[in-house]
Structure formats: structure tokens, C-alpha cells
């Protein structure tokens, strides 16, 4: 898999010796997202790796050749231990595309609200490289982090009149999870 990825990137670099900056006006993105988190298990030595994969799309306005602002939505899924879980955020996106000679890096930030796990903040900054692919099409490869807020319920136990243990919701608390993120996509 690494060899295929390396060959693909080498071919892309060879064909994109000179990359054009995005032009003013509408701009859209479709990305394949991948997020990885390591959560502790029941015992200190146990670690669970969760891998989420999905797509995102965002659309907005290219203010000038460097600055983009827009909004979007993402859906990522994970099936571990027979349960399907999701990350579904809606977000605002800001992006800066640089042109340093033939080198075309970008910096991207998404901030919004996660609709899953009780809701919470969603923040995903990334850095990457844009490959020119035709007149108005580009391929983007980026890495970054994702921080997603969660809400968890707290339960206490009580004894019923029949002598059974009953779990009763006593409250809730909020926390967050941090993921390593990798994205590959196109812009148009």
C-alpha cells in the first residue's frame, strides 16, 4: 500500500511541475477523510484503535488567489466490535493556498459542531499540498488533527423494592477526543 501511494504521489508531482493558483469565485471541495484515535481499554495495557473513514464536501467563495471561506458537512463511519459509529460535523472552513515558486502548500481549518455523541465542538486544522490537475481542478493531500466534543451520561445504582439493582441517570459531563486525520480530495 505504501509503495502504491508513493508511486501515485511521484507521478502527480511529475505532472504538476507548475501549479496554478485558484481564481476568484465559487470553489468546492470533495474529500475522502480518514481519522485514527487510540483509546485506553479496560486494563492499562489494553488499547483500542478506532479508524473512521468517510467523505466531506464544502462549498464557498475564493476571495482572491490565496484565501477561501466556505461551509460544509462530513460523514465518517467506523465499524468496530459489531457497532457502527459516526462522526457527523457541520463546519465553516477557512483555507489559505500559497504559491512558493513551483511549490503549492495550503493551510486549512474547519470549525463547527459535531451532531453525534451528544454534540459538541468540532475543530480540524490541517496542512497539505495542492496538485494542479487541469484548468480549474486540483488534487489535495493533507494531514492534521481533529478535535471533537462528546457528551456522556453518568449513572448511579439504586435498589428496587424487589431487591434488584437499577441504574438511574444522575447527570452528564462533556469531554473531547483528539484524532489524527488524513485527507485526499479534489477541488473544483
CSV table of C-alpha atoms in Angstrom, one decimal:
chain,number,residue,atom,x,y,z
A,1,UNK,CA,0.0,0.0,0.0
A,2,UNK,CA,2.8,2.4,0.8
A,3,UNK,CA,4.5,1.7,-2.5
A,4,UNK,CA,1.3,2.4,-4.4
A,5,UNK,CA,0.8,5.7,-2.5
A,6,UNK,CA,4.5,6.7,-3.1
A,7,UNK,CA,4.3,6.0,-6.9
A,8,UNK,CA,1.0,7.9,-7.2
A,9,UNK,CA,2.5,10.9,-5.4
A,10,UNK,CA,5.6,10.8,-7.6
A,11,UNK,CA,3.5,10.7,-10.8
A,12,UNK,CA,1.4,13.6,-9.6
A,13,UNK,CA,4.4,15.7,-8.7
A,14,UNK,CA,5.9,15.0,-12.2
A,15,UNK,CA,2.8,16.1,-14.0
A,16,UNK,CA,2.3,19.2,-11.9
A,17,UNK,CA,5.5,21.0,-12.4
A,18,UNK,CA,3.7,24.3,-12.4
A,19,UNK,CA,0.6,24.7,-10.4
A,20,UNK,CA,-1.9,27.5,-10.9
A,21,UNK,CA,-3.5,29.4,-8.0
A,22,UNK,CA,-7.3,29.2,-7.5
A,23,UNK,CA,-9.2,32.0,-9.2
A,24,UNK,CA,-11.8,34.3,-7.6
A,25,UNK,CA,-15.3,33.0,-7.4
A,26,UNK,CA,-17.1,29.8,-6.4
A,27,UNK,CA,-14.9,26.9,-5.2
A,28,UNK,CA,-16.0,23.4,-4.0
A,29,UNK,CA,-14.2,20.5,-2.3
A,30,UNK,CA,-14.9,16.8,-2.1
A,31,UNK,CA,-12.6,14.9,0.3
A,32,UNK,CA,-12.0,11.3,1.5
A,33,UNK,CA,-11.4,11.7,5.2
A,34,UNK,CA,-9.6,9.3,7.5
A,35,UNK,CA,-9.3,9.7,11.3
A,36,UNK,CA,-7.5,7.5,13.8
A,37,UNK,CA,-7.8,7.5,17.6
A,38,UNK,CA,-6.3,5.3,20.2
A,39,UNK,CA,-8.5,4.9,23.3
A,40,UNK,CA,-7.4,3.1,26.5
A,41,UNK,CA,-9.1,-0.2,27.2
A,42,UNK,CA,-10.3,-1.8,30.5
A,43,UNK,CA,-6.8,-2.7,31.6
A,44,UNK,CA,-3.9,-0.2,31.4
A,45,UNK,CA,-2.1,-2.4,28.8
A,46,UNK,CA,-5.3,-2.6,26.6
A,47,UNK,CA,-5.5,-0.1,23.8
A,48,UNK,CA,-8.2,0.1,21.2
A,49,UNK,CA,-7.6,1.7,17.8
A,50,UNK,CA,-10.6,3.3,16.1
A,51,UNK,CA,-10.4,4.1,12.4
A,52,UNK,CA,-13.0,6.3,10.9
A,53,UNK,CA,-13.4,6.8,7.1
A,54,UNK,CA,-15.8,8.8,5.1
A,55,UNK,CA,-16.4,11.8,2.8
A,56,UNK,CA,-16.8,15.5,3.3
A,57,UNK,CA,-17.9,18.3,1.0
A,58,UNK,CA,-17.6,22.0,1.4
A,59,UNK,CA,-18.5,24.9,-0.9
A,60,UNK,CA,-17.8,28.6,-0.7
A,61,UNK,CA,-16.1,31.6,-2.2
A,62,UNK,CA,-12.4,32.1,-3.3
A,63,UNK,CA,-11.8,35.7,-2.2
A,64,UNK,CA,-8.5,36.1,-4.0
A,65,UNK,CA,-5.9,33.6,-5.2
A,66,UNK,CA,-4.9,32.9,-1.6
A,67,UNK,CA,-8.0,33.0,0.7
A,68,UNK,CA,-11.1,30.7,0.6
A,69,UNK,CA,-14.1,30.7,3.0
A,70,UNK,CA,-16.9,28.3,2.9
A,71,UNK,CA,-19.1,25.8,4.8
A,72,UNK,CA,-19.6,22.1,4.6
A,73,UNK,CA,-20.5,18.7,6.1
A,74,UNK,CA,-18.7,15.5,6.8
A,75,UNK,CA,-19.8,11.9,7.4
A,76,UNK,CA,-17.2,9.4,8.7
A,77,UNK,CA,-18.1,5.8,9.9
A,78,UNK,CA,-16.4,3.1,12.0
A,79,UNK,CA,-17.5,-0.5,12.5
A,80,UNK,CA,-15.7,-1.9,15.5
A,81,UNK,CA,-17.0,-4.6,17.7
A,82,UNK,CA,-20.1,-5.0,15.5
A,83,UNK,CA,-21.4,-1.5,16.2
A,84,UNK,CA,-21.5,1.2,13.5
A,85,UNK,CA,-20.5,4.7,14.9
A,86,UNK,CA,-20.4,8.0,13.2
A,87,UNK,CA,-18.7,11.4,13.2
A,88,UNK,CA,-21.0,13.9,11.5
A,89,UNK,CA,-20.0,17.6,11.8
A,90,UNK,CA,-21.2,20.7,10.1
A,91,UNK,CA,-18.5,23.3,9.8
A,92,UNK,CA,-17.2,26.6,8.5
A,93,UNK,CA,-13.9,26.3,6.6
A,94,UNK,CA,-11.1,28.8,6.0
A,95,UNK,CA,-8.2,28.0,3.7
A,96,UNK,CA,-5.0,29.7,2.5
A,97,UNK,CA,-3.3,28.5,-0.7
A,98,UNK,CA,0.3,29.6,-1.0
A,99,UNK,CA,2.5,29.7,-4.2
A,100,UNK,CA,6.2,29.4,-3.4
A,101,UNK,CA,7.8,29.0,-6.8
A,102,UNK,CA,6.5,25.7,-8.1
A,103,UNK,CA,5.6,24.5,-4.5
A,104,UNK,CA,1.9,24.9,-3.7
A,105,UNK,CA,1.2,24.2,0.0
A,106,UNK,CA,-2.0,25.0,1.8
A,107,UNK,CA,-3.3,25.6,5.4
A,108,UNK,CA,-6.9,24.7,6.2
A,109,UNK,CA,-9.1,25.0,9.3
A,110,UNK,CA,-12.6,23.7,9.9
A,111,UNK,CA,-14.6,24.7,12.9
A,112,UNK,CA,-18.1,23.8,13.7
A,113,UNK,CA,-20.5,21.5,15.6
A,114,UNK,CA,-20.5,17.7,15.8
A,115,UNK,CA,-24.0,16.2,15.5
A,116,UNK,CA,-23.1,12.8,17.1
A,117,UNK,CA,-22.2,11.6,20.6
A,118,UNK,CA,-24.4,14.2,22.3
A,119,UNK,CA,-23.0,17.1,20.2
A,120,UNK,CA,-20.0,19.3,20.8
A,121,UNK,CA,-17.3,21.4,19.3
A,122,UNK,CA,-15.6,20.3,16.1
A,123,UNK,CA,-12.2,21.7,15.1
A,124,UNK,CA,-9.9,20.2,12.4
A,125,UNK,CA,-6.8,22.1,11.3
A,126,UNK,CA,-4.6,20.6,8.5
A,127,UNK,CA,-1.7,21.3,6.2
A,128,UNK,CA,-1.0,19.8,2.9
A,129,UNK,CA,-0.1,20.2,-0.8
A,130,UNK,CA,-2.3,21.1,-3.8
A,131,UNK,CA,-1.6,19.4,-7.2
A,132,UNK,CA,-2.9,21.2,-10.2
A,133,UNK,CA,-4.9,18.9,-12.4
A,134,UNK,CA,-6.3,20.7,-15.4
A,135,UNK,CA,-7.6,24.3,-15.8
A,136,UNK,CA,-9.8,24.6,-12.7
A,137,UNK,CA,-9.3,21.2,-10.9
A,138,UNK,CA,-6.8,20.4,-8.1
A,139,UNK,CA,-5.9,17.4,-6.0
A,140,UNK,CA,-5.3,18.0,-2.3
A,141,UNK,CA,-3.4,15.8,0.1
A,142,UNK,CA,-3.3,16.9,3.7
A,143,UNK,CA,-2.6,15.8,7.3
A,144,UNK,CA,-3.8,17.3,10.5
A,145,UNK,CA,-5.8,16.8,13.7
A,146,UNK,CA,-9.4,16.6,14.6
A,147,UNK,CA,-10.9,17.6,18.0
A,148,UNK,CA,-14.5,16.5,18.6
A,149,UNK,CA,-16.6,17.2,21.7
A,150,UNK,CA,-18.7,14.5,23.4
A,151,UNK,CA,-21.4,14.3,26.0
A,152,UNK,CA,-21.5,11.3,28.3
A,153,UNK,CA,-24.2,10.3,30.8
A,154,UNK,CA,-23.5,9.4,34.4
A,155,UNK,CA,-25.4,6.6,36.1
A,156,UNK,CA,-25.8,5.7,39.7
A,157,UNK,CA,-27.3,2.5,41.1
A,158,UNK,CA,-30.1,2.0,43.5
A,159,UNK,CA,-32.0,-1.0,44.8
A,160,UNK,CA,-35.6,-1.5,43.8
A,161,UNK,CA,-38.3,-2.6,46.3
A,162,UNK,CA,-37.9,-6.1,44.8
A,163,UNK,CA,-34.2,-6.2,45.6
A,164,UNK,CA,-32.9,-5.7,42.1
A,165,UNK,CA,-30.2,-3.2,41.2
A,166,UNK,CA,-31.4,-0.4,39.0
A,167,UNK,CA,-29.2,2.1,37.1
A,168,UNK,CA,-30.5,5.6,37.2
A,169,UNK,CA,-29.2,8.5,35.2
A,170,UNK,CA,-27.7,11.0,37.7
A,171,UNK,CA,-26.2,13.6,35.3
A,172,UNK,CA,-23.9,14.1,32.4
A,173,UNK,CA,-20.5,15.5,31.6
A,174,UNK,CA,-18.6,16.8,28.5
A,175,UNK,CA,-15.2,15.9,27.2
A,176,UNK,CA,-13.4,15.7,23.9
A,177,UNK,CA,-11.5,13.3,21.7
A,178,UNK,CA,-8.4,14.1,19.5
A,179,UNK,CA,-7.9,12.2,16.3
A,180,UNK,CA,-5.0,12.1,13.7
A,181,UNK,CA,-6.5,13.0,10.3
A,182,UNK,CA,-5.5,12.4,6.7
A,183,UNK,CA,-7.5,13.7,3.7
A,184,UNK,CA,-7.3,13.2,-0.1
A,185,UNK,CA,-9.7,15.1,-2.3
A,186,UNK,CA,-10.4,17.3,-5.3
A,187,UNK,CA,-11.3,21.0,-5.6
A,188,UNK,CA,-13.2,22.5,-8.5
